[in-house]
Short mmCIF file of C-alpha atoms in Angstrom, two decimals:
data_model
loop_
_atom_site.label_atom_id
_atom_site.label_comp_id
_atom_site.label_asym_id
_atom_site.label_seq_id
_atom_site.Cartn_x
_atom_site.Cartn_y
_atom_site.Cartn_z
CA MET A 1 17.64 10.46 0.73
CA ARG A 2 21.38 9.86 0.83
CA ILE A 3 23.94 11.88 2.72
CA ALA A 4 27.67 12.25 2.33
CA LYS A 5 29.99 9.62 3.78
CA LEU A 6 31.20 10.60 7.22
CA SER A 7 33.08 7.59 8.55
CA VAL A 8 34.04 3.99 7.89
CA ALA A 9 34.56 1.51 10.72
CA LEU A 10 34.72 -2.22 11.48
CA PHE A 11 32.67 -3.96 14.15
CA VAL A 12 32.94 -7.55 15.34
CA LEU A 13 29.55 -9.27 15.37
CA GLY A 14 29.96 -12.74 16.85
CA SER A 15 32.30 -14.46 14.46
CA ALA A 16 31.59 -12.10 11.57
CA ILE A 17 33.34 -8.83 10.78
CA VAL A 18 31.14 -6.38 8.88
CA GLY A 19 32.49 -3.34 7.09
CA ALA A 20 30.28 -0.52 8.31
CA GLU A 21 29.49 2.49 6.15
CA GLU A 22 26.39 3.46 8.05
CA SER A 23 26.61 7.07 6.98
CA GLN A 24 26.06 5.90 3.40
CA LEU A 25 22.81 4.10 4.20
CA ALA A 26 19.62 5.46 2.63
CA LYS A 27 17.59 7.17 5.35
CA PRO A 28 14.09 8.65 5.61
CA THR A 29 13.56 12.36 5.22
CA PRO A 30 11.69 14.07 8.09
CA VAL A 31 8.57 14.05 5.89
CA GLN A 32 8.84 10.31 5.26
CA TYR A 33 9.52 9.63 8.92
CA ALA A 34 6.51 11.63 10.12
CA TRP A 35 4.25 9.83 7.63
CA HIS A 36 5.64 6.39 8.53
CA GLU A 37 5.15 6.94 12.25
CA GLN A 38 1.38 7.13 11.74
CA GLU A 39 1.31 3.35 11.16
CA ARG A 40 -2.44 3.37 10.37
CA ILE A 41 -4.41 5.43 7.81
CA MET A 42 -8.09 5.34 6.85
CA PHE A 43 -9.14 5.55 3.20
CA VAL A 44 -12.55 7.12 2.48
CA CYS A 45 -14.15 5.99 -0.80
CA LEU A 46 -17.44 7.66 -1.81
CA ASP A 47 -18.42 8.15 -5.45
CA PRO A 48 -21.41 8.00 -7.81
CA ALA A 49 -20.41 4.33 -8.08
CA THR A 50 -21.74 3.99 -4.52
CA TRP A 51 -25.27 4.69 -5.78
CA GLN A 52 -24.73 2.21 -8.63
CA GLY A 53 -23.49 -0.62 -6.39
CA GLY A 54 -20.34 -0.96 -8.52
CA GLU A 55 -16.65 -0.16 -8.33
CA TYR A 56 -16.50 2.24 -11.28
CA ASP A 57 -18.84 5.16 -12.03
CA ASN A 58 -20.81 4.31 -15.17
CA HIS A 59 -22.42 7.78 -15.22
CA THR A 60 -25.97 6.47 -14.75
CA THR A 61 -26.52 8.14 -11.37
CA LYS A 62 -28.87 11.11 -11.41
CA LEU A 63 -27.12 13.94 -9.62
CA SER A 64 -30.45 14.78 -7.98
CA ASP A 65 -30.26 11.39 -6.22
CA MET A 66 -27.05 12.31 -4.42
CA LYS A 67 -28.72 13.82 -1.34
CA LEU A 68 -26.39 12.49 1.41
CA GLY A 69 -29.09 13.26 3.96
CA LYS A 70 -27.13 12.15 7.06
CA LEU A 71 -23.57 12.98 6.03
CA ASP A 72 -21.43 13.81 9.07
CA VAL A 73 -17.70 13.95 8.47
CA ASP A 74 -17.08 14.01 12.23
CA GLN A 75 -18.45 10.46 12.28
CA TRP A 76 -15.73 9.49 9.80
CA MET A 77 -13.10 11.06 12.05
CA ALA A 78 -14.41 9.21 15.09
CA VAL A 79 -14.30 5.91 13.21
CA ALA A 80 -10.69 6.54 12.18
CA GLU A 81 -9.73 7.36 15.76
CA SER A 82 -11.45 4.21 17.04
CA TRP A 83 -8.89 1.95 15.38
CA GLY A 84 -5.88 4.21 15.76
CA ALA A 85 -5.70 5.82 12.30
CA LYS A 86 -3.80 9.11 12.25
CA GLU A 87 -4.72 10.25 8.73
CA ILE A 88 -7.77 10.41 6.47
CA LEU A 89 -6.99 9.73 2.80
CA LEU A 90 -9.93 11.10 0.83
CA VAL A 91 -10.81 10.09 -2.72
CA CYS A 92 -11.55 13.59 -4.00
CA LYS A 93 -12.03 12.33 -7.56
CA HIS A 94 -12.17 8.73 -8.74
CA THR A 95 -11.96 7.27 -12.24
CA GLY A 96 -15.37 8.54 -13.38
CA GLY A 97 -14.26 12.15 -13.01
CA PHE A 98 -16.76 13.28 -10.35
CA CYS A 99 -15.21 15.95 -8.10
CA TRP A 100 -16.20 16.36 -4.45
CA TRP A 101 -15.34 20.06 -4.46
CA PRO A 102 -16.81 22.92 -6.59
CA THR A 103 -14.10 22.82 -9.23
CA GLU A 104 -13.84 25.14 -12.21
CA THR A 105 -12.63 22.27 -14.41
CA THR A 106 -15.91 20.35 -14.88
CA ASP A 107 -19.64 20.52 -14.21
CA TYR A 108 -19.54 16.90 -13.07
CA SER A 109 -19.01 17.85 -9.46
CA VAL A 110 -20.53 18.49 -6.07
CA LYS A 111 -21.90 21.85 -7.20
CA ASN A 112 -24.56 20.07 -9.27
CA ILE A 113 -25.84 17.45 -6.81
CA ALA A 114 -28.78 17.63 -4.42
CA TRP A 115 -26.63 17.72 -1.25
CA LYS A 116 -26.76 21.22 0.21
CA ASP A 117 -28.41 22.40 -3.02
CA GLY A 118 -25.06 22.29 -4.79
CA LYS A 119 -23.44 24.59 -2.23
CA GLY A 120 -21.47 21.85 -0.47
CA ASN A 121 -17.73 21.18 -0.51
CA LEU A 122 -16.88 17.76 0.87
CA VAL A 123 -13.12 18.20 0.51
CA LYS A 124 -13.13 21.33 2.66
CA GLU A 125 -15.44 19.74 5.21
CA VAL A 126 -13.06 16.80 5.58
CA ALA A 127 -10.05 19.12 5.82
CA ASP A 128 -11.72 21.19 8.54
CA ALA A 129 -12.75 18.06 10.44
CA CYS A 130 -9.22 16.65 10.26
CA ARG A 131 -7.96 19.82 11.91
CA ARG A 132 -10.58 19.61 14.64
CA HIS A 133 -9.63 16.02 15.42
CA GLY A 134 -5.88 16.42 15.08
CA LEU A 135 -5.66 14.11 12.05
CA LYS A 136 -3.59 14.55 8.91
CA MET A 137 -5.09 14.39 5.42
CA GLY A 138 -4.15 12.56 2.26
CA VAL A 139 -5.42 13.56 -1.19
CA TYR A 140 -6.40 11.18 -4.01
CA ILE A 141 -7.23 12.78 -7.38
CA TYR A 142 -7.32 10.26 -10.19
CA PRO A 143 -4.93 11.42 -12.94
CA ASP A 144 -7.20 10.37 -15.81
CA ASP A 145 -10.63 11.61 -16.90
CA PRO A 146 -13.17 9.89 -19.22
CA ARG A 147 -13.30 13.04 -21.35
CA TYR A 148 -9.63 12.74 -22.23
CA SER A 149 -8.15 9.37 -21.31
CA LYS A 150 -7.97 6.19 -23.30
CA GLY A 151 -8.92 4.07 -20.29
CA ALA A 152 -8.13 3.46 -16.65
CA GLY A 153 -4.46 3.35 -15.72
CA GLY A 154 -3.24 5.87 -18.27
CA GLY A 155 -1.46 7.95 -15.66
CA GLY A 156 -2.88 11.13 -17.17
CA ARG A 157 -2.00 10.31 -20.77
CA THR A 158 -4.77 11.39 -23.15
CA GLY A 159 -6.15 9.20 -25.91
CA ASP A 160 -5.67 12.06 -28.38
CA PRO A 161 -2.12 13.48 -28.10
CA ASN A 162 -3.43 16.83 -29.34
CA LYS A 163 -5.46 17.14 -26.11
CA GLN A 164 -2.57 16.39 -23.74
CA GLU A 165 -1.72 20.01 -22.98
CA GLU A 166 -5.37 20.83 -22.37
CA TRP A 167 -5.72 17.95 -19.91
CA ASN A 168 -2.43 18.85 -18.24
CA ARG A 169 -3.81 22.31 -17.57
CA LEU A 170 -7.08 20.96 -16.14
CA LEU A 171 -5.44 18.36 -13.89
CA ARG A 172 -2.97 20.93 -12.62
CA LYS A 173 -5.91 23.20 -11.86
CA GLN A 174 -7.66 20.43 -9.91
CA TRP A 175 -4.60 19.82 -7.75
CA GLU A 176 -4.13 23.55 -7.15
CA GLU A 177 -7.76 23.95 -6.10
CA VAL A 178 -7.73 21.06 -3.65
CA LEU A 179 -4.31 21.63 -2.10
CA THR A 180 -4.97 25.35 -1.70
CA MET A 181 -8.20 24.78 0.21
CA CYS A 182 -6.64 22.06 2.40
CA GLY A 183 -3.51 24.00 3.37
CA THR A 184 0.17 23.14 3.44
CA ASP A 185 0.04 22.29 7.16
CA LEU A 186 -2.54 19.51 6.76
CA VAL A 187 -1.76 17.43 3.67
CA ASN A 188 0.88 14.75 4.27
CA GLU A 189 0.15 12.28 1.46
CA ILE A 190 -0.46 12.48 -2.30
CA TRP A 191 -1.93 9.48 -4.10
CA PHE A 192 -1.38 8.95 -7.83
CA ASP A 193 -3.26 5.75 -8.54
CA GLY A 194 -1.16 3.85 -11.08
CA ASN A 195 1.23 6.62 -12.16
CA CYS A 196 1.12 10.22 -13.33
CA ILE A 197 2.88 11.71 -16.37
CA VAL A 198 1.34 15.17 -16.00
CA PRO A 199 3.95 17.63 -14.63
CA LEU A 200 2.88 18.51 -11.09
CA THR A 201 6.16 18.73 -9.19
CA ASP A 202 6.10 22.52 -8.87
CA ILE A 203 2.57 22.46 -7.46
CA LEU A 204 3.40 19.73 -4.95
CA GLN A 205 6.54 21.50 -3.78
CA ARG A 206 4.62 24.73 -3.29
CA LEU A 207 1.32 23.48 -1.86
CA ALA A 208 2.17 20.10 -0.31
CA PRO A 209 5.78 20.39 0.91
CA ASN A 210 5.14 18.03 3.83
CA ALA A 211 3.57 15.22 1.81
CA VAL A 212 4.90 11.88 0.68
CA VAL A 213 3.93 10.78 -2.83
CA LEU A 214 2.68 7.37 -3.93
CA GLN A 215 3.79 6.51 -7.48
CA SER A 216 4.84 8.86 -10.29
CA PRO A 217 8.45 9.93 -11.05
CA VAL A 218 8.59 11.90 -7.77
CA ALA A 219 7.39 9.00 -5.60
CA SER A 220 8.69 8.76 -2.05
CA ILE A 221 6.59 5.78 -0.89
CA ARG A 222 5.63 2.56 -2.67
CA TRP A 223 2.56 0.40 -3.22
CA VAL A 224 2.89 -3.02 -1.60
CA GLY A 225 1.79 -4.71 -4.85
CA ASN A 226 -1.57 -6.18 -3.79
CA GLU A 227 -4.84 -4.92 -2.32
CA ASN A 228 -4.93 -7.49 0.46
CA GLY A 229 -2.90 -5.36 2.86
CA LEU A 230 -0.12 -7.95 3.04
CA ALA A 231 3.59 -7.21 2.91
CA GLN A 232 6.34 -9.77 2.45
CA ASP A 233 8.99 -10.81 4.94
CA PRO A 234 11.64 -9.46 4.64
CA ASN A 235 10.27 -5.99 3.92
CA TRP A 236 13.03 -3.46 3.21
CA ASN A 237 12.26 0.26 3.02
CA THR A 238 15.00 0.78 0.44
CA VAL A 239 15.00 0.55 -3.32
CA SER A 240 17.06 1.61 -6.32
CA GLY A 241 16.57 5.34 -6.90
CA GLU A 242 16.60 4.75 -10.65
CA LYS A 243 13.72 2.26 -10.39
CA LEU A 244 11.82 4.52 -7.99
CA ARG A 245 11.85 7.31 -10.57
CA GLY A 246 10.13 4.92 -12.99
CA GLY A 247 6.90 5.69 -11.15
CA VAL A 248 5.49 2.26 -10.36
CA THR A 249 7.91 0.51 -8.00
CA THR A 250 6.39 -1.85 -5.45
CA GLU A 251 7.61 -3.92 -2.53
CA ARG A 252 9.03 -6.48 -4.97
CA HIS A 253 11.69 -3.93 -5.97
CA SER A 254 13.01 -3.73 -2.40
CA THR A 255 16.69 -4.28 -1.73
CA PRO A 256 18.51 -3.83 1.60
CA ASP A 257 21.27 -1.79 -0.04
CA GLY A 258 19.05 0.46 -2.17
CA ASP A 259 20.18 4.07 -2.46
CA ALA A 260 16.65 5.52 -2.02
CA TRP A 261 14.38 5.34 1.01
CA ALA A 262 10.77 4.61 -0.01
CA PRO A 263 8.65 2.73 2.55
CA VAL A 264 5.75 0.49 1.62
CA GLU A 265 2.06 1.26 2.10
CA CYS A 266 -0.35 -1.68 2.38
CA ASP A 267 -3.82 -0.77 1.14
CA THR A 268 -6.84 -3.00 1.58
CA THR A 269 -10.61 -3.00 1.87
CA LEU A 270 -12.94 -3.70 4.77
CA TYR A 271 -15.23 -5.50 2.33
CA ILE A 272 -13.72 -8.44 0.42
CA HIS A 273 -12.96 -7.16 -2.22
CA ASN A 274 -14.84 -3.89 -2.74
CA TRP A 275 -13.97 -0.24 -2.20
CA PHE A 276 -17.45 1.28 -2.50
CA TRP A 277 -20.54 0.56 -0.41
CA SER A 278 -23.68 -1.35 -1.26
CA PRO A 279 -26.02 -3.40 0.97
CA GLN A 280 -24.69 -6.61 -0.58
CA LYS A 281 -21.08 -5.63 -0.01
CA GLU A 282 -21.66 -5.23 3.71
CA LYS A 283 -22.01 -9.02 3.80
CA ARG A 284 -18.34 -9.24 2.72
CA ARG A 285 -17.07 -7.40 5.80
CA ARG A 286 -13.80 -8.87 7.07
CA SER A 287 -13.75 -10.75 10.35
CA LEU A 288 -11.67 -9.61 13.30
CA PRO A 289 -9.12 -12.45 12.87
CA GLN A 290 -8.70 -11.46 9.22
CA LEU A 291 -8.09 -7.83 10.18
CA MET A 292 -5.60 -8.83 12.86
CA ASN A 293 -3.73 -11.00 10.38
CA ILE A 294 -3.58 -8.02 8.01
CA PHE A 295 -2.27 -5.78 10.80
CA THR A 296 0.53 -8.20 11.70
CA ARG A 297 1.57 -8.52 8.06
CA SER A 298 1.48 -4.80 7.28
CA ALA A 299 2.30 -2.66 10.32
CA GLY A 300 3.86 -5.76 11.87
CA TYR A 301 6.17 -6.07 8.87
CA GLY A 302 7.28 -2.43 9.09
CA SER A 303 4.76 -0.95 6.63
CA VAL A 304 1.88 1.49 6.96
CA LEU A 305 -1.63 0.01 6.90
CA LEU A 306 -4.16 1.88 4.73
CA LEU A 307 -7.60 0.44 5.50
CA ASN A 308 -10.62 1.54 3.50
CA SER A 309 -13.96 2.87 4.73
CA SER A 310 -17.09 3.03 2.57
CA PRO A 311 -19.76 5.59 3.49
CA ASN A 312 -23.22 4.69 2.22
CA THR A 313 -25.57 6.80 0.08
CA ASN A 314 -26.59 8.75 3.19
CA GLY A 315 -22.94 9.70 3.68
CA VAL A 316 -22.60 7.57 6.83
CA ILE A 317 -20.21 4.70 7.59
CA PRO A 318 -22.61 1.81 8.36
CA GLU A 319 -23.04 0.78 11.99
CA GLY A 320 -21.76 -2.75 11.33
CA ASP A 321 -18.57 -1.26 9.94
CA VAL A 322 -18.29 1.17 12.87
CA LYS A 323 -18.49 -1.76 15.31
CA CYS A 324 -15.87 -3.68 13.31
CA TYR A 325 -13.38 -0.80 13.33
CA ARG A 326 -13.93 -0.25 17.06
CA GLU A 327 -13.30 -3.92 17.85
CA PHE A 328 -10.23 -3.90 15.60
CA GLY A 329 -8.67 -0.98 17.46
CA ALA A 330 -9.44 -2.54 20.83
CA MET A 331 -7.91 -5.85 19.79
CA ILE A 332 -4.70 -4.21 18.54
CA ASP A 333 -4.38 -2.56 21.93
CA LYS A 334 -5.18 -5.79 23.79
CA GLN A 335 -2.62 -7.82 21.88
CA PHE A 336 0.23 -5.33 21.57
CA GLY A 337 -0.48 -2.46 23.97
CA HIS A 338 0.40 -4.25 27.22
CA PRO A 339 3.73 -6.04 26.83
CA VAL A 340 4.92 -8.71 29.24
CA ALA A 341 8.33 -7.03 29.18
CA VAL A 342 9.81 -4.09 27.29
CA VAL A 343 13.04 -2.14 26.90
CA GLU A 344 13.74 1.05 24.94
CA ASN A 345 16.66 2.94 23.38
CA LYS A 346 19.41 0.34 23.43
CA THR A 347 22.49 -0.09 21.26
CA GLY A 348 24.62 -3.14 20.62
CA ASN A 349 24.30 -6.65 19.30
CA THR A 350 22.57 -8.37 22.23
CA ILE A 351 19.66 -7.24 24.42
CA GLU A 352 18.05 -9.31 27.16
CA LEU A 353 14.66 -9.11 28.83
CA GLU A 354 13.64 -10.81 32.06
CA ILE A 355 10.19 -12.37 32.01
CA PRO A 356 8.16 -11.93 35.21
CA ALA A 357 7.61 -15.15 37.12
CA GLY A 358 4.66 -17.16 35.88
CA LYS A 359 4.39 -15.24 32.60
CA THR A 360 4.67 -16.71 29.11
CA VAL A 361 5.28 -15.06 25.73
CA THR A 362 4.39 -15.78 22.11
CA CYS A 363 5.49 -12.70 20.18
CA SER A 364 8.57 -10.51 19.70
CA ASP A 365 7.93 -6.84 18.83
CA LEU A 366 11.23 -5.35 17.62
CA TRP A 367 11.62 -1.67 16.58
CA GLU A 368 14.77 -0.26 14.97
CA ASP A 369 15.76 3.41 15.01
CA TYR A 370 15.22 3.53 11.27
CA ARG A 371 16.03 7.22 11.10
CA GLN A 372 19.57 5.89 10.71
CA GLY A 373 18.61 3.47 7.94
CA HIS A 374 18.44 -0.32 7.82
CA ARG A 375 21.36 -1.14 10.13
CA ILE A 376 20.04 -4.51 11.28
CA ARG A 377 20.42 -7.11 8.53
CA ALA A 378 19.88 -10.37 10.48
CA TYR A 379 18.84 -11.30 14.01
CA VAL A 380 17.71 -14.20 16.15
CA ILE A 381 15.22 -14.27 19.05
CA GLU A 382 16.11 -16.75 21.81
CA GLY A 383 14.59 -17.90 25.09
CA GLN A 384 16.31 -19.22 28.20
CA VAL A 385 14.74 -22.21 29.95
CA ASP A 386 16.56 -23.94 32.85
CA GLY A 387 19.68 -21.94 32.04
CA LYS A 388 19.83 -23.03 28.39
CA TRP A 389 19.21 -20.72 25.40
CA SER A 390 17.24 -21.97 22.41
CA GLU A 391 16.03 -20.26 19.23
CA LEU A 392 12.45 -18.97 19.05
CA ARG A 393 12.57 -17.13 15.72
CA GLN A 394 15.02 -15.49 13.37
CA GLY A 395 14.67 -12.72 10.81
CA THR A 396 16.33 -10.08 8.67
CA ALA A 397 14.59 -6.74 7.96
CA VAL A 398 13.32 -4.76 10.96
CA GLY A 399 12.88 -1.10 10.04
CA ARG A 400 10.08 0.60 11.90
CA ARG A 401 8.61 -2.52 13.50
CA LYS A 402 8.80 -6.30 13.14
CA LEU A 403 6.41 -8.76 14.77
CA ASP A 404 7.61 -12.36 15.06
CA PHE A 405 5.37 -15.09 16.47
CA PHE A 406 6.49 -18.36 18.05
CA GLU A 407 5.11 -21.19 20.18
CA GLU A 408 4.26 -20.22 23.74
CA SER A 409 7.48 -20.01 25.73
CA ARG A 410 7.98 -20.22 29.49
CA ALA A 411 11.46 -18.75 29.23
CA ALA A 412 12.83 -16.92 32.27
CA LYS A 413 14.69 -14.60 29.90
CA VAL A 414 14.50 -13.74 26.22
CA ARG A 415 17.11 -12.03 24.12
CA VAL A 416 17.58 -10.64 20.65
CA ARG A 417 20.98 -11.14 19.05
CA VAL A 418 21.84 -9.10 15.97
CA THR A 419 23.98 -11.45 13.90
CA GLU A 420 24.59 -9.11 10.97
CA SER A 421 24.49 -5.34 10.77
CA VAL A 422 25.87 -2.26 9.09
CA GLY A 423 27.40 -0.29 11.94
CA ILE A 424 26.15 -0.47 15.52
CA PRO A 425 22.56 -1.78 15.85
CA LEU A 426 20.17 0.83 17.22
CA ILE A 427 17.16 -0.66 19.01
CA ARG A 428 14.40 1.88 19.52
CA ARG A 429 12.13 -0.53 21.38
CA TRP A 430 11.84 -4.24 22.03
CA ALA A 431 8.81 -5.81 23.67
CA VAL A 432 7.48 -9.32 24.07
CA HIS A 433 3.78 -10.16 24.27
CA LEU A 434 1.45 -12.99 25.13
CA THR A 435 -0.99 -13.00 22.20
CA ASP A 436 -4.13 -14.96 21.38
CA ARG A 437 -2.66 -17.13 18.66
CA GLU A 438 -6.07 -18.21 17.32
CA LEU A 439 -6.61 -14.64 16.13
CA PHE A 440 -3.89 -14.85 13.53
CA GLN A 441 -4.45 -16.86 10.39
CA GLY A 442 -0.90 -17.73 9.50
CA ASN A 443 1.99 -15.78 8.03
CA SER A 444 2.81 -17.74 4.90
CA ARG A 445 1.87 -17.09 1.28
CA PRO A 446 2.28 -20.25 -0.80
CA GLU A 447 3.66 -19.90 -4.30
CA THR A 448 1.00 -21.17 -6.68
CA TRP A 449 1.69 -21.29 -10.41
CA GLU A 450 -1.26 -21.82 -12.74
CA LEU A 451 -1.09 -22.74 -16.42
CA ALA A 452 -2.82 -19.96 -18.36
CA ALA A 453 -2.21 -21.08 -21.94
CA THR A 454 -0.50 -23.62 -24.20
CA ILE A 455 0.45 -22.14 -27.58
CA ASN A 456 1.67 -23.83 -30.76
CA VAL A 457 4.08 -21.24 -32.14
CA LYS A 458 5.07 -21.56 -35.80
CA ALA A 459 8.57 -20.89 -37.12
CA GLY A 460 9.22 -17.26 -37.88
CA THR A 461 7.67 -14.25 -36.16
CA GLN A 462 4.30 -14.65 -34.52
CA THR A 463 2.22 -12.46 -32.15
CA VAL A 464 -0.29 -14.06 -29.81
CA ASP A 465 -2.75 -12.52 -27.31
CA VAL A 466 -3.02 -14.60 -24.14
CA ASP A 467 -6.07 -14.16 -21.91
CA LEU A 468 -5.07 -14.13 -18.22
CA SER A 469 -8.48 -13.15 -16.86
CA LYS A 470 -9.03 -16.46 -15.05
CA GLN A 471 -5.76 -16.05 -13.17
CA VAL A 472 -5.88 -12.27 -12.60
CA THR A 473 -8.90 -11.99 -10.33
CA THR A 474 -7.97 -9.11 -7.99
CA PRO A 475 -5.82 -5.99 -8.23
CA ARG A 476 -2.29 -7.00 -7.29
CA GLN A 477 1.02 -8.06 -8.80
CA TYR A 478 1.38 -11.24 -10.81
CA GLU A 479 4.47 -13.00 -12.06
CA ILE A 480 4.26 -14.41 -15.58
CA ARG A 481 6.58 -17.17 -16.79
CA VAL A 482 6.83 -18.10 -20.47
CA GLU A 483 8.45 -21.47 -21.22
CA GLY A 484 9.38 -22.98 -24.56
CA ALA A 485 10.62 -19.99 -26.56
CA GLY A 486 12.23 -16.61 -26.10
CA VAL A 487 9.91 -13.61 -26.02
CA LYS A 488 10.76 -10.86 -28.47
CA SER A 489 8.28 -8.38 -26.94
CA ALA A 490 5.44 -8.33 -24.40
CA ILE A 491 2.62 -5.79 -23.99
CA PRO A 492 -0.03 -5.66 -21.23
CA LEU A 493 -3.70 -5.77 -22.16
CA PHE A 494 -6.47 -4.44 -19.91
CA GLU A 495 -10.18 -4.49 -20.85
CA ASN A 496 -9.11 -5.67 -24.32
CA GLN A 497 -7.00 -2.54 -24.84
CA VAL A 498 -3.25 -2.03 -24.85
CA GLY A 499 -2.19 -0.83 -21.41
CA GLU A 500 0.68 1.40 -20.40
CA GLN A 501 3.98 -0.46 -20.63
CA TRP A 502 4.94 0.51 -17.08
CA PHE A 503 2.43 -2.10 -15.82
CA LEU A 504 4.52 -4.93 -17.31
CA GLU A 505 8.14 -5.25 -16.27
CA LYS A 506 10.69 -7.70 -17.61
CA ILE A 507 12.48 -9.46 -14.76
CA GLY A 508 15.33 -11.92 -14.66
CA TRP A 509 15.62 -13.93 -17.82
CA LYS A 510 13.80 -13.16 -21.06
CA GLY A 511 10.65 -15.18 -20.36
CA LYS A 512 9.76 -13.76 -16.96
CA PHE A 513 7.58 -10.69 -16.33
CA ASN A 514 6.00 -8.80 -13.46
CA LEU A 515 2.42 -7.63 -14.19
CA ASN A 516 0.77 -4.88 -12.14
CA ARG A 517 -3.02 -4.96 -12.19
CA THR A 518 -4.00 -1.75 -10.39
CA GLN A 519 -7.53 -1.37 -11.77
CA ALA A 520 -10.44 -3.07 -9.98
CA VAL A 521 -11.47 -6.43 -11.39
CA ASP A 522 -15.20 -6.12 -11.97
CA LYS A 523 -17.72 -8.10 -13.98
CA GLY A 524 -16.52 -8.06 -17.56
CA SER A 525 -12.94 -7.04 -16.71
CA THR A 526 -10.22 -8.66 -18.77
CA THR A 527 -6.46 -8.93 -18.41
CA GLY A 528 -4.04 -10.32 -20.93
CA ILE A 529 -0.59 -10.17 -22.43
CA ARG A 530 0.42 -9.77 -26.07
CA LEU A 531 3.50 -11.91 -26.76
CA THR A 532 5.65 -11.79 -29.89
CA PHE A 533 7.93 -14.74 -30.62
CA LYS A 534 10.66 -15.23 -33.21
CA THR A 535 11.74 -18.85 -33.60
CA GLN A 536 13.65 -21.00 -36.07
CA LYS A 537 11.22 -23.92 -35.77
CA ASP A 538 7.75 -24.82 -34.55
CA VAL A 539 7.61 -24.93 -30.72
CA VAL A 540 5.09 -25.42 -27.94
CA VAL A 541 4.99 -22.51 -25.48
CA ARG A 542 3.36 -22.55 -22.05
CA VAL A 543 2.40 -19.45 -20.09
CA PHE A 544 2.16 -19.66 -16.29
CA VAL A 545 0.85 -17.09 -13.78
CA CYS A 546 1.53 -16.75 -10.05
CA PRO A 547 0.00 -14.11 -7.74
CA ARG A 548 2.50 -12.18 -5.62
#
């Protein structure tokens, strides 16, 4: 991800002189670049939980009920194509352990359901269909299993340490089976939901050499940190390599001068907020304005959008969903596929565009040649009216693509001025659009802190469990602030059990923490934090939570 220093130069940018060591910038590998260029990916979530109407398989589904009478994977491909997705990311095995291929590792698999009399292989069918349609394929195999794990989010760690080697062998076998049947030419993404401690690097290098990896110590892309599909602005593709190897870095770890390139993937659901189908969940289908807002704050902030699809118990994506995806793709094209003016492959600090007579614009669409790293560090968009230039918007991170909206402008010319950069700015493409502003529901995320608990801490050492369930209502990142006393230690709690420590990160000063809730929040779900204090006197402590 880094290459040797080749040159050092100085460039004058307006009144600022920037020391340029562009050859030292973190840059994407060809594998990362190819994945990033897809921009849009479709998740496919089908599981015994679908028959149960829940988000987690509770093992009550009779395998004889899983008939999938109308399953047609080519329909899934057509749906993906309708909104511009270039990859299908298939959940081959979710948290309940059910496998959609005839694995040798468990009887809880497709070989024992009614569909095709147990002779079916959904993973291979999807792989074959992806090839027919020219789509890439991503593979999701949950690293835990109810037979071995101590709960969701264990990253493959077994409840009984004596069974760790046995589970390692089985999980490795599952990955070998799936990747072998898919083929090294097809798989371009590996999904470890939460993290993965089971050693799989040799298998991935051999059977998925062209795949990026989400989470785990060999991660090359990052989770955005929420399941709303929303990135932050600025959104840098770079991060500390040391933190990346920790396995659970998110967008919040981004830094413009990071020594590792690891772009952000924004995952979200079509149903608010459910991954698996039921008739009731169809009523929670997102509106077109909501989807467009997600697009502008994911792909439009330089990330990749991963949007879920939920086949029903017949194995079909419901018609209402199909219509929604089709309208979404058409609206993306309408808003951003026909620019008022555009220029490509330019270098330098200032680029101008002439606006055709009578045309107005509301959106800047700036693309950097990010193969050379984050060169652009600050820019301003300006419009010329009656010979005078005035600011329309300003920004920092560009990367693959950055959408900036502003009030409708009748400027005769618009320009982008790069006011800070590392080396010479490389503009891959710059377009301006006239967009339907009413489609987009705002680009701000207010910071809202909520008091979760007030604790009377006695002098000495005291441990207190704080319930955060009322504040932690969806899978995402949360910032926790403890005021009134120093925290000696903090441990995450999920479903009233101690969670893996990697889900709780100490940030800044000693009373501030970043909490990752990656598991679905279902009825009965709980989230908490176990705090230990050591004080010289009685104190009152307050715990605050803010979603990020």
